Structure formats: structure tokens, C-alpha cells
């Protein structure tokens, strides 16, 4: 017998199909009529969504024609990852002979060394299913846009909408209710398909309205910190003047050379209000100006984003600042967007 919609029904199942069902339950293979099509689950270790413990609530199934954007992380070989990490530490560590010798985008691409054959195989697989495919500049990721029906068929998944149970401003997410899988022929080229099974942590107090100074960052008893901001609530808390004193930052800390530039990156809906930055700049005597914003205007000002902007400008006021933002709660897609930004 088989359990169908809560009922035990008697069915006759061919022996070949019984073997197929068993293998599918083991996560090893899927079946198409007339042949066995091996499939693999790149994120088999990630638990399926559990409504009893998750902050995310499952809602209706995605409309078949809904547009779905996914980020496909291609496999990078272990030796290349080791070289990437060692290079990161070398260019970032004072005293290392390679310190400060940051790589160009082309050099990063060469270091990752994702083969053209790998990129082609994965791209063609998704394109053949109807997806629009964009290859990231470093050839390590694909951005694919397709309908929900195409994605479900290609990934053996059921896509549902999810909303956060407590943070009402959090965006709804489209996720696979019970995992996904890929044909083994393409799975060998893919590390994971992002935005399908993992859910982000959403801070319940992520806006400036909920922010209050943290006592753990205040001056110790008997210690006087410089009063660098006009607002009384900033006394004996970390301000630009405190950073300048502690790190011995000179008044002309940054050159206005056109060769200098800097950027901060924000995701999961973190943004800023121009009025907040103006208030901070006026109170603390800092030029909090932004040269360029990449990613659009978002309605909510985030504590993390505003602190990033205010304090990087406090340390280097003369250096042009770019701010890259994304409303999507997806680290992989954010990384792909920053990769494009680096190439501009």
C-alpha cells in the first residue's frame, strides 16, 4: 500500500520503479521513464525547513510563471582555494613581502582558475531549461533567471514563499520546501545553488529607531575620552575623536589623491538615510559624503550601514566613498553583485 494525501491506497508498482523509489529516498538518484538519471544534492547536509523551530513561516506555493533568480556557485578546486586564502593573508598582513599588493580582478580570476569547460557545462545546462544565464566576472558563479515551473522541474524541488514570523518588514523569500538536486553530470561542476534551502538570520532590532549606545563600548571609570560630538549622549562613548586619539590618526589622515577610493557593502536590506548622515556629520564635524550608491534606494535605514558609512568617513574624510547595497537576503547574490561592482 502507499500513503496518498493521508490515505492508504493499494497500488501496483513495477519492480524497476520500486528500485528507483528506494534510491531516491537515499538521495542518490532520480528516475525518468525508460532510464535512470543519477542526481546529486549539493547541500544534502542542510536540514529541511522545520516550521516548529524556524522563524520563517511557509506560505503559498510559487506561481508557475513567477520569476526566480538563483545564484549558482561553481566548484573551485581545493588547491586554488588554498592559494586564494594564502594570498588574502599575504596582501593583508603588515610585514609580509606581499602586503598591500592587491590583486586585479583578472588576477583573481586567474587564481580561482575555474575552467571554461566547467562554466560552459553549467551554463548550457541551465540555459537548456529556459534560464537566462549571466556569468560572473571571476567565472566562479552564474546568475540564472527562470520561471518557478522551470526551476522546479530542473531542480526536483517545490518552491514556496516564506515570511518572517516576527520582523514584518523582512522581505518574503522563495525557498525549496524539501531540498533540491541536480543531474550528476552538472552537479560535479556546482558547489551549491544559492537562495534555495538556507534562511538568513534577521535581526529584530535592525533599524536606527531601535538603536541605543552600548555600555560595553563606553569609557572605563575614571577615564576621560575626548568630546568630539555635540550630542550629549555621545559623551564617553566611541566617536571619531576617540578613534583619532586611540589610533593616532592625524588631522589630515587621508590624501585627496584621485588614486584613492574606498567602498562599504551592505546587504539584507541595510541602507541609510541622508538626514541621519547629515546629523552625524554636523554633530561630530565629519564630512559624511557619498560619491556613489550602487544597488538602489531602500526604505529602511540600518544601524550597521550607517555606522559603516559614518566611521569610515570619520577615519578617511577626503577619500571618495562608494556604497554597494542589496535588499536581497542572499549572500551569494550579494557577492556576485560586488564582483560586478569591482569591474566598473
mmCIF file of C-alpha atoms in Angstrom:
data_model
loop_
_atom_site.group_PDB
_atom_site.id
_atom_site.type_symbol
_atom_site.label_atom_id
_atom_site.label_comp_id
_atom_site.label_asym_id
_atom_site.label_seq_id
_atom_site.Cartn_x
_atom_site.Cartn_y
_atom_site.Cartn_z
ATOM 1 C CA UNK A 1 0.000 0.000 0.000
ATOM 2 C CA UNK A 2 1.016 3.644 -0.369
ATOM 3 C CA UNK A 3 0.053 6.758 1.581
ATOM 4 C CA UNK A 4 -1.574 9.259 -0.784
ATOM 5 C CA UNK A 5 -2.887 12.564 0.632
ATOM 6 C CA UNK A 6 -3.236 10.943 4.036
ATOM 7 C CA UNK A 7 -4.972 7.778 2.741
ATOM 8 C CA UNK A 8 -3.578 4.287 2.456
ATOM 9 C CA UNK A 9 -4.271 3.157 -1.109
ATOM 10 C CA UNK A 10 -3.443 -0.180 -2.750
ATOM 11 C CA UNK A 11 -1.248 0.312 -5.813
ATOM 12 C CA UNK A 12 0.723 -1.909 -8.153
ATOM 13 C CA UNK A 13 4.265 -0.720 -8.700
ATOM 14 C CA UNK A 14 6.749 -2.243 -11.186
ATOM 15 C CA UNK A 15 9.900 -3.682 -9.655
ATOM 16 C CA UNK A 16 12.082 -1.179 -11.543
ATOM 17 C CA UNK A 17 10.110 1.701 -10.048
ATOM 18 C CA UNK A 18 10.446 0.244 -6.550
ATOM 19 C CA UNK A 19 14.228 0.276 -7.018
ATOM 20 C CA UNK A 20 14.005 3.870 -8.230
ATOM 21 C CA UNK A 21 11.952 4.968 -5.188
ATOM 22 C CA UNK A 22 14.428 3.364 -2.811
ATOM 23 C CA UNK A 23 17.389 5.061 -4.435
ATOM 24 C CA UNK A 24 15.606 8.405 -4.459
ATOM 25 C CA UNK A 25 14.949 8.164 -0.720
ATOM 26 C CA UNK A 26 18.659 7.581 -0.242
ATOM 27 C CA UNK A 27 19.366 10.815 -2.116
ATOM 28 C CA UNK A 28 21.357 9.026 -4.786
ATOM 29 C CA UNK A 29 19.256 9.065 -7.912
ATOM 30 C CA UNK A 30 16.078 10.137 -9.661
ATOM 31 C CA UNK A 31 14.112 8.330 -12.293
ATOM 32 C CA UNK A 32 12.755 9.251 -15.695
ATOM 33 C CA UNK A 33 10.711 6.782 -17.765
ATOM 34 C CA UNK A 34 12.931 4.441 -19.704
ATOM 35 C CA UNK A 35 16.181 5.358 -17.979
ATOM 36 C CA UNK A 36 17.864 6.039 -14.681
ATOM 37 C CA UNK A 37 19.102 9.630 -14.370
ATOM 38 C CA UNK A 38 21.530 9.901 -11.447
ATOM 39 C CA UNK A 39 21.064 13.035 -9.353
ATOM 40 C CA UNK A 40 23.009 14.591 -6.508
ATOM 41 C CA UNK A 41 22.036 17.045 -3.761
ATOM 42 C CA UNK A 42 24.838 19.639 -3.348
ATOM 43 C CA UNK A 43 23.501 20.741 0.059
ATOM 44 C CA UNK A 44 22.282 17.391 1.357
ATOM 45 C CA UNK A 45 23.724 18.204 4.809
ATOM 46 C CA UNK A 46 21.439 21.247 5.240
ATOM 47 C CA UNK A 47 18.313 20.278 7.236
ATOM 48 C CA UNK A 48 14.966 20.849 5.590
ATOM 49 C CA UNK A 49 12.848 23.732 6.855
ATOM 50 C CA UNK A 50 11.247 22.880 10.207
ATOM 51 C CA UNK A 51 8.191 25.025 10.948
ATOM 52 C CA UNK A 52 8.320 24.106 14.640
ATOM 53 C CA UNK A 53 11.726 25.748 15.182
ATOM 54 C CA UNK A 54 12.169 28.216 12.313
ATOM 55 C CA UNK A 55 11.373 31.936 12.438
ATOM 56 C CA UNK A 56 10.290 31.629 8.806
ATOM 57 C CA UNK A 57 6.721 30.557 8.080
ATOM 58 C CA UNK A 58 5.847 28.675 4.905
ATOM 59 C CA UNK A 59 3.078 30.190 2.805
ATOM 60 C CA UNK A 60 1.662 29.506 -0.657
ATOM 61 C CA UNK A 61 3.453 27.658 -3.401
ATOM 62 C CA UNK A 62 5.099 29.825 -6.041
ATOM 63 C CA UNK A 63 3.078 30.600 -9.132
ATOM 64 C CA UNK A 64 4.421 28.592 -12.102
ATOM 65 C CA UNK A 65 5.143 31.804 -14.012
ATOM 66 C CA UNK A 66 6.830 33.618 -11.097
ATOM 67 C CA UNK A 67 10.342 34.784 -11.982
ATOM 68 C CA UNK A 68 13.046 33.166 -9.876
ATOM 69 C CA UNK A 69 16.630 34.433 -9.580
ATOM 70 C CA UNK A 70 19.219 31.972 -8.290
ATOM 71 C CA UNK A 71 22.975 32.168 -7.819
ATOM 72 C CA UNK A 72 24.896 29.045 -8.815
ATOM 73 C CA UNK A 73 28.296 28.729 -7.142
ATOM 74 C CA UNK A 74 30.619 26.771 -9.399
ATOM 75 C CA UNK A 75 33.131 24.379 -7.927
ATOM 76 C CA UNK A 76 36.592 25.824 -7.238
ATOM 77 C CA UNK A 77 39.325 23.225 -6.807
ATOM 78 C CA UNK A 78 40.924 22.829 -3.384
ATOM 79 C CA UNK A 79 44.402 23.965 -4.404
ATOM 80 C CA UNK A 80 43.000 27.161 -5.906
ATOM 81 C CA UNK A 81 41.100 27.887 -2.690
ATOM 82 C CA UNK A 82 44.286 27.396 -0.674
ATOM 83 C CA UNK A 83 46.169 29.812 -2.945
ATOM 84 C CA UNK A 84 43.346 32.332 -2.653
ATOM 85 C CA UNK A 85 43.394 32.220 1.153
ATOM 86 C CA UNK A 86 47.191 32.438 1.395
ATOM 87 C CA UNK A 87 47.173 35.400 -0.997
ATOM 88 C CA UNK A 88 44.454 37.113 1.032
ATOM 89 C CA UNK A 89 46.512 36.885 4.213
ATOM 90 C CA UNK A 90 49.728 37.889 2.469
ATOM 91 C CA UNK A 91 48.381 41.138 0.985
ATOM 92 C CA UNK A 92 46.547 41.941 4.240
ATOM 93 C CA UNK A 93 49.313 41.335 6.791
ATOM 94 C CA UNK A 94 51.741 44.194 7.623
ATOM 95 C CA UNK A 95 55.330 42.991 7.330
ATOM 96 C CA UNK A 96 54.588 40.364 4.699
ATOM 97 C CA UNK A 97 56.560 40.989 1.462
ATOM 98 C CA UNK A 98 53.257 40.947 -0.451
ATOM 99 C CA UNK A 99 51.488 43.373 1.898
ATOM 100 C CA UNK A 100 49.425 45.925 0.006
ATOM 101 C CA UNK A 101 49.924 44.272 -3.386
ATOM 102 C CA UNK A 102 46.226 43.738 -4.008
ATOM 103 C CA UNK A 103 45.190 41.692 -6.993
ATOM 104 C CA UNK A 104 43.331 42.987 -10.016
ATOM 105 C CA UNK A 105 40.063 41.363 -10.994
ATOM 106 C CA UNK A 106 41.812 39.483 -13.802
ATOM 107 C CA UNK A 107 44.415 38.184 -11.347
ATOM 108 C CA UNK A 108 41.681 36.918 -9.013
ATOM 109 C CA UNK A 109 40.043 35.151 -11.956
ATOM 110 C CA UNK A 110 43.353 33.510 -12.880
ATOM 111 C CA UNK A 111 43.906 32.476 -9.253
ATOM 112 C CA UNK A 112 40.480 30.808 -8.997
ATOM 113 C CA UNK A 113 41.148 29.101 -12.336
ATOM 114 C CA UNK A 114 37.604 27.875 -12.962
ATOM 115 C CA UNK A 115 37.850 26.118 -16.310
ATOM 116 C CA UNK A 116 35.937 27.333 -19.338
ATOM 117 C CA UNK A 117 34.651 23.757 -19.733
ATOM 118 C CA UNK A 118 33.099 23.924 -16.255
ATOM 119 C CA UNK A 119 31.477 27.286 -16.896
ATOM 120 C CA UNK A 120 30.182 26.115 -20.286
ATOM 121 C CA UNK A 121 28.737 22.848 -18.976
ATOM 122 C CA UNK A 122 26.844 24.527 -16.124
ATOM 123 C CA UNK A 123 25.694 27.467 -18.252
ATOM 124 C CA UNK A 124 24.349 25.248 -21.011
ATOM 125 C CA UNK A 125 22.548 23.015 -18.509
ATOM 126 C CA UNK A 126 20.544 25.903 -17.052
ATOM 127 C CA UNK A 127 20.042 27.652 -20.394
ATOM 128 C CA UNK A 128 18.628 24.467 -21.914
ATOM 129 C CA UNK A 129 15.950 24.515 -19.201
ATOM 130 C CA UNK A 130 14.883 28.028 -20.210
ATOM 131 C CA UNK A 131 17.041 30.143 -17.890
ATOM 132 C CA UNK A 132 18.703 33.446 -18.692
ATOM 133 C CA UNK A 133 22.319 32.907 -17.593
ATOM 134 C CA UNK A 134 24.896 35.545 -16.624
ATOM 135 C CA UNK A 135 28.474 34.501 -15.828
ATOM 136 C CA UNK A 136 30.204 36.431 -13.015
ATOM 137 C CA UNK A 137 33.422 38.289 -13.911
ATOM 138 C CA UNK A 138 35.538 35.778 -11.960
ATOM 139 C CA UNK A 139 33.827 32.821 -13.700
ATOM 140 C CA UNK A 140 33.053 31.296 -10.299
ATOM 141 C CA UNK A 141 29.290 31.961 -10.249
ATOM 142 C CA UNK A 142 26.262 32.066 -12.504
ATOM 143 C CA UNK A 143 23.155 34.174 -12.033
ATOM 144 C CA UNK A 144 20.177 32.356 -13.540
ATOM 145 C CA UNK A 145 16.687 33.774 -14.041
ATOM 146 C CA UNK A 146 13.841 31.418 -14.898
ATOM 147 C CA UNK A 147 10.208 30.694 -14.095
ATOM 148 C CA UNK A 148 9.310 28.807 -10.948
ATOM 149 C CA UNK A 149 7.947 25.953 -13.068
ATOM 150 C CA UNK A 150 11.265 25.660 -14.941
ATOM 151 C CA UNK A 151 13.245 25.801 -11.695
ATOM 152 C CA UNK A 152 11.101 23.129 -10.013
ATOM 153 C CA UNK A 153 11.470 20.767 -12.969
ATOM 154 C CA UNK A 154 15.223 21.313 -13.294
ATOM 155 C CA UNK A 155 15.965 21.066 -9.566
ATOM 156 C CA UNK A 156 13.365 18.474 -8.488
ATOM 157 C CA UNK A 157 12.070 20.972 -5.944
ATOM 158 C CA UNK A 158 8.822 22.503 -4.679
ATOM 159 C CA UNK A 159 9.140 26.275 -4.286
ATOM 160 C CA UNK A 160 7.137 28.083 -1.603
ATOM 161 C CA UNK A 161 7.044 31.619 -0.264
ATOM 162 C CA UNK A 162 8.228 32.186 3.314
ATOM 163 C CA UNK A 163 7.747 35.187 5.601
ATOM 164 C CA UNK A 164 9.424 36.049 8.883
ATOM 165 C CA UNK A 165 7.165 35.452 11.873
ATOM 166 C CA UNK A 166 8.326 38.471 13.885
ATOM 167 C CA UNK A 167 10.059 41.007 11.633
ATOM 168 C CA UNK A 168 7.219 42.301 9.495
ATOM 169 C CA UNK A 169 9.499 44.473 7.352
ATOM 170 C CA UNK A 170 11.601 41.478 6.289
ATOM 171 C CA UNK A 171 11.130 40.577 2.609
ATOM 172 C CA UNK A 172 9.354 37.358 1.703
ATOM 173 C CA UNK A 173 11.687 34.635 0.459
ATOM 174 C CA UNK A 174 11.244 31.934 -2.152
ATOM 175 C CA UNK A 175 12.737 28.639 -0.970
ATOM 176 C CA UNK A 176 12.610 24.902 -1.721
ATOM 177 C CA UNK A 177 10.387 23.214 0.832
ATOM 178 C CA UNK A 178 12.330 19.938 0.923
ATOM 179 C CA UNK A 179 15.695 20.411 -0.724
ATOM 180 C CA UNK A 180 16.765 20.133 -4.344
ATOM 181 C CA UNK A 181 19.008 18.070 -6.586
ATOM 182 C CA UNK A 182 20.905 18.304 -9.867
ATOM 183 C CA UNK A 183 21.756 15.873 -12.630
ATOM 184 C CA UNK A 184 25.030 14.229 -11.662
ATOM 185 C CA UNK A 185 26.519 15.366 -14.975
ATOM 186 C CA UNK A 186 26.263 19.015 -13.930
ATOM 187 C CA UNK A 187 26.426 18.543 -10.140
ATOM 188 C CA UNK A 188 30.142 17.747 -10.467
ATOM 189 C CA UNK A 189 30.631 21.361 -11.590
ATOM 190 C CA UNK A 190 28.449 23.000 -8.909
ATOM 191 C CA UNK A 191 29.144 23.644 -5.224
ATOM 192 C CA UNK A 192 25.597 24.795 -4.465
ATOM 193 C CA UNK A 193 22.594 26.654 -5.808
ATOM 194 C CA UNK A 194 22.010 29.590 -3.505
ATOM 195 C CA UNK A 195 18.703 31.013 -2.275
ATOM 196 C CA UNK A 196 17.028 27.592 -2.119
ATOM 197 C CA UNK A 197 17.386 25.899 1.266
ATOM 198 C CA UNK A 198 19.183 28.261 3.639
ATOM 199 C CA UNK A 199 17.423 31.058 5.521
ATOM 200 C CA UNK A 200 19.056 34.278 6.754
ATOM 201 C CA UNK A 201 19.071 35.451 10.342
ATOM 202 C CA UNK A 202 17.091 38.692 10.530
ATOM 203 C CA UNK A 203 17.897 40.938 13.483
ATOM 204 C CA UNK A 204 14.700 42.025 15.211
ATOM 205 C CA UNK A 205 16.145 45.454 16.012
ATOM 206 C CA UNK A 206 17.921 46.407 12.821
ATOM 207 C CA UNK A 207 16.788 49.997 12.299
ATOM 208 C CA UNK A 208 18.098 53.246 13.674
ATOM 209 C CA UNK A 209 14.880 53.794 15.650
ATOM 210 C CA UNK A 210 15.823 50.886 17.942
ATOM 211 C CA UNK A 211 19.483 51.782 18.339
ATOM 212 C CA UNK A 212 20.871 52.861 21.702
ATOM 213 C CA UNK A 213 24.506 53.318 22.800
ATOM 214 C CA UNK A 214 26.041 50.093 24.110
ATOM 215 C CA UNK A 215 27.567 50.458 27.561
ATOM 216 C CA UNK A 216 30.242 47.871 26.728
ATOM 217 C CA UNK A 217 31.830 50.479 24.395
ATOM 218 C CA UNK A 218 31.897 53.336 26.923
ATOM 219 C CA UNK A 219 34.895 54.739 28.763
ATOM 220 C CA UNK A 220 36.076 52.946 31.883
ATOM 221 C CA UNK A 221 35.539 54.536 35.274
ATOM 222 C CA UNK A 222 37.958 57.442 35.775
ATOM 223 C CA UNK A 223 38.965 57.536 32.101
ATOM 224 C CA UNK A 224 38.204 60.640 30.048
ATOM 225 C CA UNK A 225 37.589 60.376 26.339
ATOM 226 C CA UNK A 226 37.633 63.450 24.108
ATOM 227 C CA UNK A 227 34.280 65.124 23.495
ATOM 228 C CA UNK A 228 34.185 65.156 19.729
ATOM 229 C CA UNK A 229 30.443 65.363 19.091
ATOM 230 C CA UNK A 230 27.913 67.972 20.130
ATOM 231 C CA UNK A 231 25.228 65.493 21.221
ATOM 232 C CA UNK A 232 25.359 64.978 24.992
ATOM 233 C CA UNK A 233 24.555 61.258 24.702
ATOM 234 C CA UNK A 234 27.894 60.755 22.904
ATOM 235 C CA UNK A 235 29.976 61.760 25.945
ATOM 236 C CA UNK A 236 32.430 58.992 26.914
ATOM 237 C CA UNK A 237 31.329 56.794 24.003
ATOM 238 C CA UNK A 238 33.290 55.907 20.870
ATOM 239 C CA UNK A 239 33.249 58.886 18.497
ATOM 240 C CA UNK A 240 35.504 59.905 15.597
ATOM 241 C CA UNK A 241 37.590 61.944 18.057
ATOM 242 C CA UNK A 242 38.111 58.856 20.249
ATOM 243 C CA UNK A 243 39.296 56.821 17.257
ATOM 244 C CA UNK A 244 41.666 59.619 16.232
ATOM 245 C CA UNK A 245 43.164 59.698 19.730
ATOM 246 C CA UNK A 246 43.433 55.927 20.210
ATOM 247 C CA UNK A 247 44.880 55.189 16.762
ATOM 248 C CA UNK A 248 46.908 58.427 16.497
ATOM 249 C CA UNK A 249 45.152 59.442 13.280
ATOM 250 C CA UNK A 250 46.467 62.849 12.147
ATOM 251 C CA UNK A 251 44.065 65.634 11.278
ATOM 252 C CA UNK A 252 44.920 65.235 7.575
ATOM 253 C CA UNK A 253 44.638 61.468 7.700
ATOM 254 C CA UNK A 254 43.748 60.822 4.100
ATOM 255 C CA UNK A 255 45.029 62.145 0.825
ATOM 256 C CA UNK A 256 42.588 63.528 -1.696
ATOM 257 C CA UNK A 257 44.586 61.866 -4.470
ATOM 258 C CA UNK A 258 42.424 60.615 -7.311
ATOM 259 C CA UNK A 259 44.158 57.239 -6.903
ATOM 260 C CA UNK A 260 42.476 56.740 -3.525
ATOM 261 C CA UNK A 261 38.999 55.283 -3.184
ATOM 262 C CA UNK A 262 37.043 53.150 -0.728
ATOM 263 C CA UNK A 263 33.746 51.336 -0.506
ATOM 264 C CA UNK A 264 31.429 49.688 2.003
ATOM 265 C CA UNK A 265 28.976 46.917 1.161
ATOM 266 C CA UNK A 266 25.628 46.285 2.847
ATOM 267 C CA UNK A 267 23.071 43.508 2.394
ATOM 268 C CA UNK A 268 19.797 42.120 3.781
ATOM 269 C CA UNK A 269 18.063 45.463 3.401
ATOM 270 C CA UNK A 270 20.655 47.600 5.199
ATOM 271 C CA UNK A 271 20.602 51.169 3.861
ATOM 272 C CA UNK A 272 20.963 54.731 5.118
ATOM 273 C CA UNK A 273 19.071 57.991 5.462
ATOM 274 C CA UNK A 274 20.797 61.094 4.135
ATOM 275 C CA UNK A 275 19.290 63.078 7.022
ATOM 276 C CA UNK A 276 20.879 60.698 9.569
ATOM 277 C CA UNK A 277 24.306 61.097 7.938
ATOM 278 C CA UNK A 278 23.894 64.878 7.879
ATOM 279 C CA UNK A 279 23.003 64.955 11.597
ATOM 280 C CA UNK A 280 26.050 62.826 12.455
ATOM 281 C CA UNK A 281 28.349 64.947 10.273
ATOM 282 C CA UNK A 282 27.125 68.205 11.791
ATOM 283 C CA UNK A 283 27.354 66.934 15.376
ATOM 284 C CA UNK A 284 30.767 65.262 15.034
ATOM 285 C CA UNK A 285 32.290 67.668 12.480
ATOM 286 C CA UNK A 286 32.807 64.979 9.842
ATOM 287 C CA UNK A 287 32.204 65.173 6.086
ATOM 288 C CA UNK A 288 29.897 62.166 5.582
ATOM 289 C CA UNK A 289 29.501 62.434 1.825
ATOM 290 C CA UNK A 290 28.877 59.541 -0.564
ATOM 291 C CA UNK A 291 30.182 59.695 -4.109
ATOM 292 C CA UNK A 292 28.186 56.772 -5.496
ATOM 293 C CA UNK A 293 25.487 54.324 -4.353
ATOM 294 C CA UNK A 294 25.162 51.029 -6.224
ATOM 295 C CA UNK A 295 22.004 48.965 -5.762
ATOM 296 C CA UNK A 296 19.205 51.497 -5.487
ATOM 297 C CA UNK A 297 17.271 53.271 -2.772
ATOM 298 C CA UNK A 298 15.834 51.199 0.086
ATOM 299 C CA UNK A 299 13.141 52.423 2.514
ATOM 300 C CA UNK A 300 14.735 51.416 5.835
ATOM 301 C CA UNK A 301 17.829 52.924 7.446
ATOM 302 C CA UNK A 302 20.048 50.268 9.010
ATOM 303 C CA UNK A 303 22.268 50.755 12.060
ATOM 304 C CA UNK A 304 25.088 48.700 10.565
ATOM 305 C CA UNK A 305 25.047 50.532 7.232
ATOM 306 C CA UNK A 306 25.019 53.979 8.796
ATOM 307 C CA UNK A 307 27.827 53.137 11.226
ATOM 308 C CA UNK A 308 29.934 51.752 8.377
ATOM 309 C CA UNK A 309 29.474 54.938 6.353
ATOM 310 C CA UNK A 310 29.884 57.392 9.222
ATOM 311 C CA UNK A 311 33.021 55.884 10.698
ATOM 312 C CA UNK A 312 34.903 55.068 7.515
ATOM 313 C CA UNK A 313 34.414 58.712 6.517
ATOM 314 C CA UNK A 314 35.487 59.794 10.000
ATOM 315 C CA UNK A 315 38.800 57.969 9.533
ATOM 316 C CA UNK A 316 39.341 58.965 5.887
ATOM 317 C CA UNK A 317 37.186 62.029 5.174
ATOM 318 C CA UNK A 318 38.949 63.051 1.947
ATOM 319 C CA UNK A 319 38.673 59.681 0.203
ATOM 320 C CA UNK A 320 35.679 59.234 -2.162
ATOM 321 C CA UNK A 321 33.222 56.653 -0.814
ATOM 322 C CA UNK A 322 31.017 54.240 -2.754
ATOM 323 C CA UNK A 323 28.206 52.282 -1.060
ATOM 324 C CA UNK A 324 27.035 48.968 -2.554
ATOM 325 C CA UNK A 325 23.699 47.686 -1.242
ATOM 326 C CA UNK A 326 21.264 44.864 -1.907
ATOM 327 C CA UNK A 327 17.811 44.253 -0.490
ATOM 328 C CA UNK A 328 18.048 40.510 -1.069
ATOM 329 C CA UNK A 329 18.762 38.282 1.901
ATOM 330 C CA UNK A 330 21.247 36.230 -0.097
ATOM 331 C CA UNK A 331 24.988 36.395 0.473
ATOM 332 C CA UNK A 332 25.877 34.667 -2.802
ATOM 333 C CA UNK A 333 23.898 37.086 -4.958
ATOM 334 C CA UNK A 334 25.410 39.952 -2.965
ATOM 335 C CA UNK A 335 28.895 38.615 -3.701
ATOM 336 C CA UNK A 336 28.070 38.353 -7.398
ATOM 337 C CA UNK A 337 26.910 41.965 -7.384
ATOM 338 C CA UNK A 338 30.075 43.151 -5.647
ATOM 339 C CA UNK A 339 32.127 41.227 -8.244
ATOM 340 C CA UNK A 340 30.424 43.252 -10.978
ATOM 341 C CA UNK A 341 30.987 46.429 -8.962
ATOM 342 C CA UNK A 342 34.746 45.678 -8.731
ATOM 343 C CA UNK A 343 34.920 45.607 -12.532
ATOM 344 C CA UNK A 344 33.404 49.036 -13.042
#
